Amino acid sequence: MHLVMLDTCVWLDMSSQKAELPMLTALEHLVQDDAIKILLPDLVRMEYERNKDRVIEATRKRLANEFRVVKGVIESFGGDGKEAALDTLDDVNQRLPILSEATQVTVNRVLKLFENAIELQISDASKIRAAERAIAKRAPFHKQKNSVADAVLVEAFQEFRTQHADEYESFRFVTHNVTDFSAKDHRKPHDDFAEIFDDKTSLFFNSTSPAIEDLLDLEEFHYEYSFAWEDETRGLQEIMSAMDELFDKVWYNRHMNMMYHIDEGETEIVPAGTPRYGNGVIHEDVLIRAKAAAQRVREKYEDTGPWSDFEWGMLNGKLSALRWVLGEEWDMLDT
């Protein structure tokens, strides 16, 4: 088993950047398979908890701002294809709340990983060694900035590694903060961390992918878990198209039930204009239009029933759910 410790910035980037989502899924997979254990210093958890809401809000604002910028450019310079492009953007605009809320889902996944991590309380010894780094102006203090938290984290990593050297095949430290941790070649640690990272069992990485690529066949994983690389939110047009089909099929089933009741003599056909209404009658002109509409449904869809009770329930449930997404109340099944 291998031990992996991710800096706070890695967790935050993983929560807000779509490009990082595959790595989150990979970590979940490796943890589930007992291939790795995640080391979680209390400082990382605290910093993540403090910043996660900011990340969610920043993602929402970024998406909204990018949408406005793109729409403005198209409105000004769209040319012949402007209307089609604006229609597509309107569809995207409908998805923005869903895309923004997807960040909350990712945050919840990170917190779930935290629950299964090894929680590490920062020791006084780690804090003292971090202070000694500051006095000596050794990385991460070589840039004349307050890097106490970074120093404490790397010293906590080193302390845990020393105390548990025989328990893991390797110890892996991952950070996106190349300014404080990396050498000129950002893939390598600063020379001041030479006693911590020996490039044998104690390893430094500036991104998550190389930190786990030897533990997981990423190409095979990409294929097997391809959903993790895709944006699964649906566009408004796709939702509306599905709703139209469900509407037609729910209406058609009700129409066929009415035809059954007519054949059984339970529903009476009355001439157009007859002042009689209710479930037991149908006007002749209405029936003619209904039969024509039913024929169009049969021609449009390959599957128009009959359906089992379960299948019928699924059709109604799907229509109700999609209508709810677009603002209707639950159980709105009017056709």
CSV table of C-alpha atoms in Angstrom, one decimal:
chain,number,residue,atom,x,y,z
A,1,MET,CA,0.0,0.0,0.0
A,2,HIS,CA,1.1,3.5,-0.7
A,3,LEU,CA,0.5,6.7,1.2
A,4,VAL,CA,-0.6,9.9,-0.6
A,5,MET,CA,-0.8,13.4,0.8
A,6,LEU,CA,-2.4,16.2,-1.2
A,7,ASP,CA,-1.9,19.8,-0.4
A,8,THR,CA,-5.0,21.9,0.2
A,9,CYS,CA,-4.6,23.7,-3.2
A,10,VAL,CA,-4.8,20.3,-4.9
A,11,TRP,CA,-8.1,19.4,-3.2
A,12,LEU,CA,-9.5,22.9,-4.0
A,13,ASP,CA,-8.5,22.7,-7.7
A,14,MET,CA,-10.0,19.2,-7.9
A,15,SER,CA,-13.2,20.6,-6.6
A,16,SER,CA,-13.5,23.4,-9.1
A,17,GLN,CA,-11.7,22.4,-12.3
A,18,LYS,CA,-13.3,19.9,-14.7
A,19,ALA,CA,-9.9,18.8,-15.9
A,20,GLU,CA,-9.1,17.5,-12.4
A,21,LEU,CA,-12.3,15.4,-12.0
A,22,PRO,CA,-10.7,12.2,-13.5
A,23,MET,CA,-8.1,12.3,-10.8
A,24,LEU,CA,-10.7,12.5,-8.1
A,25,THR,CA,-12.4,9.5,-9.5
A,26,ALA,CA,-9.0,7.7,-9.7
A,27,LEU,CA,-8.3,8.5,-6.1
A,28,GLU,CA,-11.7,7.1,-5.1
A,29,HIS,CA,-11.0,4.0,-7.0
A,30,LEU,CA,-7.5,3.5,-5.5
A,31,VAL,CA,-8.8,4.1,-2.0
A,32,GLN,CA,-11.7,1.6,-2.5
A,33,ASP,CA,-9.2,-1.0,-3.8
A,34,ASP,CA,-6.9,-0.4,-0.8
A,35,ALA,CA,-4.1,0.6,-3.1
A,36,ILE,CA,-3.5,3.8,-1.3
A,37,LYS,CA,-4.2,5.6,2.0
A,38,ILE,CA,-4.7,9.3,2.0
A,39,LEU,CA,-2.9,11.3,4.7
A,40,LEU,CA,-5.0,14.3,5.8
A,41,PRO,CA,-3.3,16.8,8.2
A,42,ASP,CA,-5.9,18.7,10.3
A,43,LEU,CA,-4.5,21.9,8.7
A,44,VAL,CA,-5.5,20.7,5.2
A,45,ARG,CA,-9.0,19.8,6.4
A,46,MET,CA,-9.4,23.1,8.1
A,47,GLU,CA,-8.2,25.1,5.1
A,48,TYR,CA,-10.4,23.1,2.7
A,49,GLU,CA,-13.5,23.6,4.9
A,50,ARG,CA,-12.8,27.3,5.1
A,51,ASN,CA,-12.4,27.7,1.4
A,52,LYS,CA,-14.9,25.3,-0.2
A,53,ASP,CA,-17.8,27.7,-0.2
A,54,ARG,CA,-15.7,30.3,-1.8
A,55,VAL,CA,-14.7,27.8,-4.5
A,56,ILE,CA,-18.3,27.0,-5.2
A,57,GLU,CA,-19.3,30.6,-5.5
A,58,ALA,CA,-16.2,31.5,-7.6
A,59,THR,CA,-17.1,28.7,-10.0
A,60,ARG,CA,-20.6,30.0,-10.4
A,61,LYS,CA,-19.4,33.5,-11.0
A,62,ARG,CA,-16.8,32.3,-13.5
A,63,LEU,CA,-19.3,30.4,-15.5
A,64,ALA,CA,-21.7,33.3,-15.6
A,65,ASN,CA,-19.0,35.7,-16.6
A,66,GLU,CA,-17.6,33.5,-19.3
A,67,PHE,CA,-21.1,33.1,-20.7
A,68,ARG,CA,-21.7,36.9,-20.8
A,69,VAL,CA,-18.4,37.4,-22.6
A,70,VAL,CA,-19.0,34.8,-25.2
A,71,LYS,CA,-22.5,36.0,-25.8
A,72,GLY,CA,-21.3,39.6,-26.2
A,73,VAL,CA,-18.7,38.6,-28.8
A,74,ILE,CA,-21.3,36.6,-30.8
A,75,GLU,CA,-23.8,39.4,-30.7
A,76,SER,CA,-21.2,41.8,-32.0
A,77,PHE,CA,-19.4,39.6,-34.5
A,78,GLY,CA,-21.5,36.5,-35.0
A,79,GLY,CA,-22.2,37.0,-38.7
A,80,ASP,CA,-24.6,34.6,-40.6
A,81,GLY,CA,-24.5,32.0,-37.9
A,82,LYS,CA,-25.3,34.4,-35.1
A,83,GLU,CA,-28.8,33.3,-34.4
A,84,ALA,CA,-28.0,29.6,-34.2
A,85,ALA,CA,-25.0,30.3,-31.9
A,86,LEU,CA,-27.2,32.5,-29.6
A,87,ASP,CA,-29.8,29.7,-29.5
A,88,THR,CA,-27.1,27.3,-28.3
A,89,LEU,CA,-25.9,29.8,-25.8
A,90,ASP,CA,-29.4,30.2,-24.4
A,91,ASP,CA,-29.4,26.4,-24.0
A,92,VAL,CA,-26.1,26.7,-22.1
A,93,ASN,CA,-27.5,29.5,-20.0
A,94,GLN,CA,-30.3,27.2,-18.8
A,95,ARG,CA,-27.7,24.7,-17.7
A,96,LEU,CA,-25.6,27.2,-15.7
A,97,PRO,CA,-27.3,26.5,-12.3
A,98,ILE,CA,-26.9,22.8,-12.8
A,99,LEU,CA,-23.2,23.2,-13.8
A,100,SER,CA,-22.6,25.4,-10.7
A,101,GLU,CA,-24.3,23.0,-8.4
A,102,ALA,CA,-22.1,20.2,-9.8
A,103,THR,CA,-19.2,21.8,-7.9
A,104,GLN,CA,-21.1,21.1,-4.6
A,105,VAL,CA,-21.4,17.4,-5.6
A,106,THR,CA,-17.6,17.3,-6.2
A,107,VAL,CA,-17.0,18.9,-2.8
A,108,ASN,CA,-19.1,16.3,-1.2
A,109,ARG,CA,-17.0,13.6,-2.9
A,110,VAL,CA,-13.9,15.1,-1.5
A,111,LEU,CA,-15.4,15.2,2.0
A,112,LYS,CA,-16.3,11.6,1.6
A,113,LEU,CA,-12.6,10.8,0.9
A,114,PHE,CA,-11.7,12.8,4.0
A,115,GLU,CA,-13.8,10.5,6.0
A,116,ASN,CA,-11.7,7.5,5.0
A,117,ALA,CA,-8.3,9.3,5.3
A,118,ILE,CA,-5.7,9.0,8.0
A,119,GLU,CA,-6.3,12.2,10.0
A,120,LEU,CA,-3.0,13.7,11.3
A,121,GLN,CA,-2.8,16.3,14.0
A,122,ILE,CA,0.1,18.6,13.4
A,123,SER,CA,2.6,18.1,16.2
A,124,ASP,CA,4.6,20.8,18.0
A,125,ALA,CA,7.7,19.2,16.6
A,126,SER,CA,6.6,19.8,13.1
A,127,LYS,CA,5.7,23.4,13.9
A,128,ILE,CA,9.2,23.9,15.5
A,129,ARG,CA,10.9,22.5,12.4
A,130,ALA,CA,8.8,24.8,10.2
A,131,ALA,CA,9.9,27.8,12.3
A,132,GLU,CA,13.5,26.7,11.9
A,133,ARG,CA,13.1,26.7,8.2
A,134,ALA,CA,11.8,30.3,8.4
A,135,ILE,CA,14.8,31.4,10.4
A,136,ALA,CA,17.2,29.8,8.0
A,137,LYS,CA,15.2,31.2,5.0
A,138,ARG,CA,15.0,27.7,3.5
A,139,ALA,CA,12.2,26.7,1.2
A,140,PRO,CA,9.3,27.4,1.3
A,141,PHE,CA,10.5,30.7,2.9
A,142,HIS,CA,13.0,31.5,0.1
A,143,LYS,CA,10.5,33.9,-1.6
A,144,GLN,CA,10.2,36.3,1.3
A,145,LYS,CA,6.6,35.5,1.9
A,146,ASN,CA,4.6,34.0,4.8
A,147,SER,CA,4.7,30.3,4.0
A,148,VAL,CA,4.3,28.9,7.5
A,149,ALA,CA,1.3,26.7,6.6
A,150,ASP,CA,3.3,25.2,3.7
A,151,ALA,CA,6.3,24.5,5.9
A,152,VAL,CA,4.2,22.9,8.6
A,153,LEU,CA,2.6,20.6,6.0
A,154,VAL,CA,5.8,19.3,4.5
A,155,GLU,CA,7.3,18.8,8.0
A,156,ALA,CA,4.2,16.9,9.1
A,157,PHE,CA,4.6,14.7,6.0
A,158,GLN,CA,8.2,14.1,6.8
A,159,GLU,CA,7.4,13.3,10.5
A,160,PHE,CA,4.7,10.8,9.5
A,161,ARG,CA,7.0,9.2,6.9
A,162,THR,CA,9.8,8.7,9.5
A,163,GLN,CA,7.5,7.2,12.0
A,164,HIS,CA,5.7,4.8,9.6
A,165,ALA,CA,8.6,4.0,7.2
A,166,ASP,CA,8.0,0.3,7.3
A,167,GLU,CA,4.2,0.4,6.8
A,168,TYR,CA,4.0,1.8,3.2
A,169,GLU,CA,5.8,1.0,0.0
A,170,SER,CA,6.0,4.7,-0.8
A,171,PHE,CA,5.1,8.2,0.5
A,172,ARG,CA,3.8,10.7,-2.1
A,173,PHE,CA,3.4,14.4,-1.6
A,174,VAL,CA,1.3,16.3,-4.2
A,175,THR,CA,1.1,20.1,-4.5
A,176,HIS,CA,0.2,22.6,-7.2
A,177,ASN,CA,2.1,25.3,-5.3
A,178,VAL,CA,5.2,25.2,-7.4
A,179,THR,CA,6.3,28.6,-6.3
A,180,ASP,CA,7.0,27.5,-2.8
A,181,PHE,CA,7.9,23.9,-3.3
A,182,SER,CA,9.4,23.3,-6.7
A,183,ALA,CA,12.9,23.8,-8.2
A,184,LYS,CA,13.3,25.5,-11.6
A,185,ASP,CA,12.0,22.3,-13.1
A,186,HIS,CA,8.6,22.4,-11.4
A,187,ARG,CA,8.4,18.6,-11.5
A,188,LYS,CA,11.2,18.4,-9.0
A,189,PRO,CA,11.3,19.6,-5.3
A,190,HIS,CA,13.4,22.6,-4.3
A,191,ASP,CA,16.9,21.6,-3.1
A,192,ASP,CA,16.0,22.6,0.4
A,193,PHE,CA,13.7,19.6,0.6
A,194,ALA,CA,16.4,17.1,-0.3
A,195,GLU,CA,16.3,15.5,3.1
A,196,ILE,CA,12.5,14.9,2.8
A,197,PHE,CA,12.2,13.7,-0.8
A,198,ASP,CA,14.7,11.0,-1.8
A,199,ASP,CA,13.1,10.1,-5.1
A,200,LYS,CA,12.9,6.5,-4.0
A,201,THR,CA,10.3,5.9,-1.4
A,202,SER,CA,9.6,9.6,-0.6
A,203,LEU,CA,8.3,11.2,-3.8
A,204,PHE,CA,7.3,14.8,-4.8
A,205,PHE,CA,4.8,15.6,-7.5
A,206,ASN,CA,3.4,18.9,-8.8
A,207,SER,CA,0.2,17.2,-10.2
A,208,THR,CA,-1.9,14.2,-9.3
A,209,SER,CA,-1.7,12.3,-12.5
A,210,PRO,CA,2.0,11.3,-12.3
A,211,ALA,CA,1.6,10.7,-8.6
A,212,ILE,CA,-0.7,7.7,-9.3
A,213,GLU,CA,0.0,6.7,-12.9
A,214,ASP,CA,2.2,3.8,-11.8
A,215,LEU,CA,-0.6,2.6,-9.5
A,216,LEU,CA,-3.3,2.7,-12.1
A,217,ASP,CA,-3.5,2.1,-15.8
A,218,LEU,CA,-4.9,5.5,-16.7
A,219,GLU,CA,-5.9,4.6,-20.2
A,220,GLU,CA,-7.8,1.5,-19.1
A,221,PHE,CA,-9.3,3.5,-16.3
A,222,HIS,CA,-10.3,6.3,-18.7
A,223,TYR,CA,-12.1,3.7,-20.8
A,224,GLU,CA,-13.7,1.9,-17.9
A,225,TYR,CA,-14.8,5.1,-16.1
A,226,SER,CA,-15.3,7.3,-19.1
A,227,PHE,CA,-18.3,9.0,-17.3
A,228,ALA,CA,-15.7,10.7,-15.1
A,229,TRP,CA,-14.4,12.6,-18.2
A,230,GLU,CA,-17.7,13.7,-19.5
A,231,ASP,CA,-20.1,16.5,-18.5
A,232,GLU,CA,-23.3,14.6,-17.8
A,233,THR,CA,-25.6,17.6,-17.4
A,234,ARG,CA,-28.3,17.8,-20.0
A,235,GLY,CA,-29.0,20.8,-22.2
A,236,LEU,CA,-32.4,22.5,-22.2
A,237,GLN,CA,-33.1,21.3,-25.8
A,238,GLU,CA,-32.3,17.7,-24.8
A,239,ILE,CA,-34.6,17.9,-21.8
A,240,MET,CA,-37.4,19.5,-23.8
A,241,SER,CA,-37.1,16.8,-26.5
A,242,ALA,CA,-37.4,14.0,-23.9
A,243,MET,CA,-40.3,15.8,-22.3
A,244,ASP,CA,-42.1,16.0,-25.7
A,245,GLU,CA,-41.7,12.3,-26.3
A,246,LEU,CA,-42.9,11.4,-22.8
A,247,PHE,CA,-45.8,13.8,-23.1
A,248,ASP,CA,-46.8,12.1,-26.4
A,249,LYS,CA,-46.6,8.6,-25.0
A,250,VAL,CA,-48.5,9.4,-21.8
A,251,TRP,CA,-51.2,11.1,-23.8
A,252,TYR,CA,-51.3,8.2,-26.3
A,253,ASN,CA,-51.7,5.7,-23.5
A,254,ARG,CA,-54.6,7.7,-22.1
A,255,HIS,CA,-56.1,7.9,-25.6
A,256,MET,CA,-55.9,4.1,-26.0
A,257,ASN,CA,-57.6,3.7,-22.6
A,258,MET,CA,-60.4,5.9,-23.8
A,259,MET,CA,-60.7,3.8,-27.0
A,260,TYR,CA,-61.0,0.7,-24.8
A,261,HIS,CA,-63.8,2.3,-22.8
A,262,ILE,CA,-65.6,3.2,-26.1
A,263,ASP,CA,-65.3,-0.3,-27.4
A,264,GLU,CA,-66.7,-1.6,-24.1
A,265,GLY,CA,-69.6,0.8,-24.3
A,266,GLU,CA,-68.5,2.6,-21.2
A,267,THR,CA,-67.9,5.9,-23.1
A,268,GLU,CA,-70.5,7.3,-25.4
A,269,ILE,CA,-69.7,9.1,-28.7
A,270,VAL,CA,-72.0,12.1,-29.0
A,271,PRO,CA,-72.5,14.5,-32.0
A,272,ALA,CA,-70.3,17.6,-32.1
A,273,GLY,CA,-71.8,20.5,-30.2
A,274,THR,CA,-73.9,18.3,-27.9
A,275,PRO,CA,-74.1,20.0,-24.5
A,276,ARG,CA,-72.9,16.9,-22.6
A,277,TYR,CA,-69.5,16.6,-20.9
A,278,GLY,CA,-67.7,14.3,-18.5
A,279,ASN,CA,-65.7,11.1,-18.4
A,280,GLY,CA,-68.5,9.0,-19.9
A,281,VAL,CA,-68.9,10.9,-23.2
A,282,ILE,CA,-66.7,12.2,-26.0
A,283,HIS,CA,-67.8,14.5,-28.9
A,284,GLU,CA,-67.4,13.0,-32.4
A,285,ASP,CA,-65.2,15.9,-33.7
A,286,VAL,CA,-62.9,15.6,-30.7
A,287,LEU,CA,-62.6,11.8,-31.3
A,288,ILE,CA,-61.7,12.4,-35.0
A,289,ARG,CA,-58.9,14.8,-34.0
A,290,ALA,CA,-57.7,12.4,-31.3
A,291,LYS,CA,-57.5,9.5,-33.6
A,292,ALA,CA,-55.4,11.5,-36.1
A,293,ALA,CA,-53.1,12.6,-33.3
A,294,ALA,CA,-52.7,9.0,-32.1
A,295,GLN,CA,-51.8,8.0,-35.6
A,296,ARG,CA,-49.1,10.6,-35.7
A,297,VAL,CA,-47.7,9.3,-32.4
A,298,ARG,CA,-47.6,5.8,-33.8
A,299,GLU,CA,-45.7,7.0,-36.8
A,300,LYS,CA,-43.3,9.1,-34.8
A,301,TYR,CA,-42.2,6.5,-32.2
A,302,GLU,CA,-41.2,2.9,-32.5
A,303,ASP,CA,-42.4,2.0,-29.0
A,304,THR,CA,-46.0,3.1,-28.2
A,305,GLY,CA,-46.9,0.3,-25.8
A,306,PRO,CA,-48.7,-1.5,-24.4
A,307,TRP,CA,-46.7,-1.1,-21.3
A,308,SER,CA,-46.6,-3.0,-18.0
A,309,ASP,CA,-47.6,-1.2,-14.8
A,310,PHE,CA,-44.0,-0.7,-14.0
A,311,GLU,CA,-43.1,0.7,-17.4
A,312,TRP,CA,-46.2,3.0,-17.2
A,313,GLY,CA,-45.1,4.2,-13.8
A,314,MET,CA,-41.6,4.9,-15.2
A,315,LEU,CA,-43.0,7.0,-18.1
A,316,ASN,CA,-45.1,9.1,-15.7
A,317,GLY,CA,-42.2,9.4,-13.2
A,318,LYS,CA,-39.8,10.6,-15.9
A,319,LEU,CA,-42.2,13.2,-17.2
A,320,SER,CA,-42.9,14.5,-13.7
A,321,ALA,CA,-39.2,14.7,-12.8
A,322,LEU,CA,-38.3,16.6,-16.0
A,323,ARG,CA,-41.1,19.0,-15.5
A,324,TRP,CA,-40.0,19.6,-11.9
A,325,VAL,CA,-36.5,20.4,-13.1
A,326,LEU,CA,-37.9,23.1,-15.3
A,327,GLY,CA,-40.0,24.7,-12.6
A,328,GLU,CA,-43.3,22.7,-12.4
A,329,GLU,CA,-44.6,21.2,-9.2
A,330,TRP,CA,-44.1,17.5,-8.5
A,331,ASP,CA,-46.7,15.1,-10.0
A,332,MET,CA,-47.6,17.6,-12.8
A,333,LEU,CA,-48.8,15.1,-15.4
A,334,ASP,CA,-51.3,17.0,-17.4
A,335,THR,CA,-51.5,16.1,-21.1
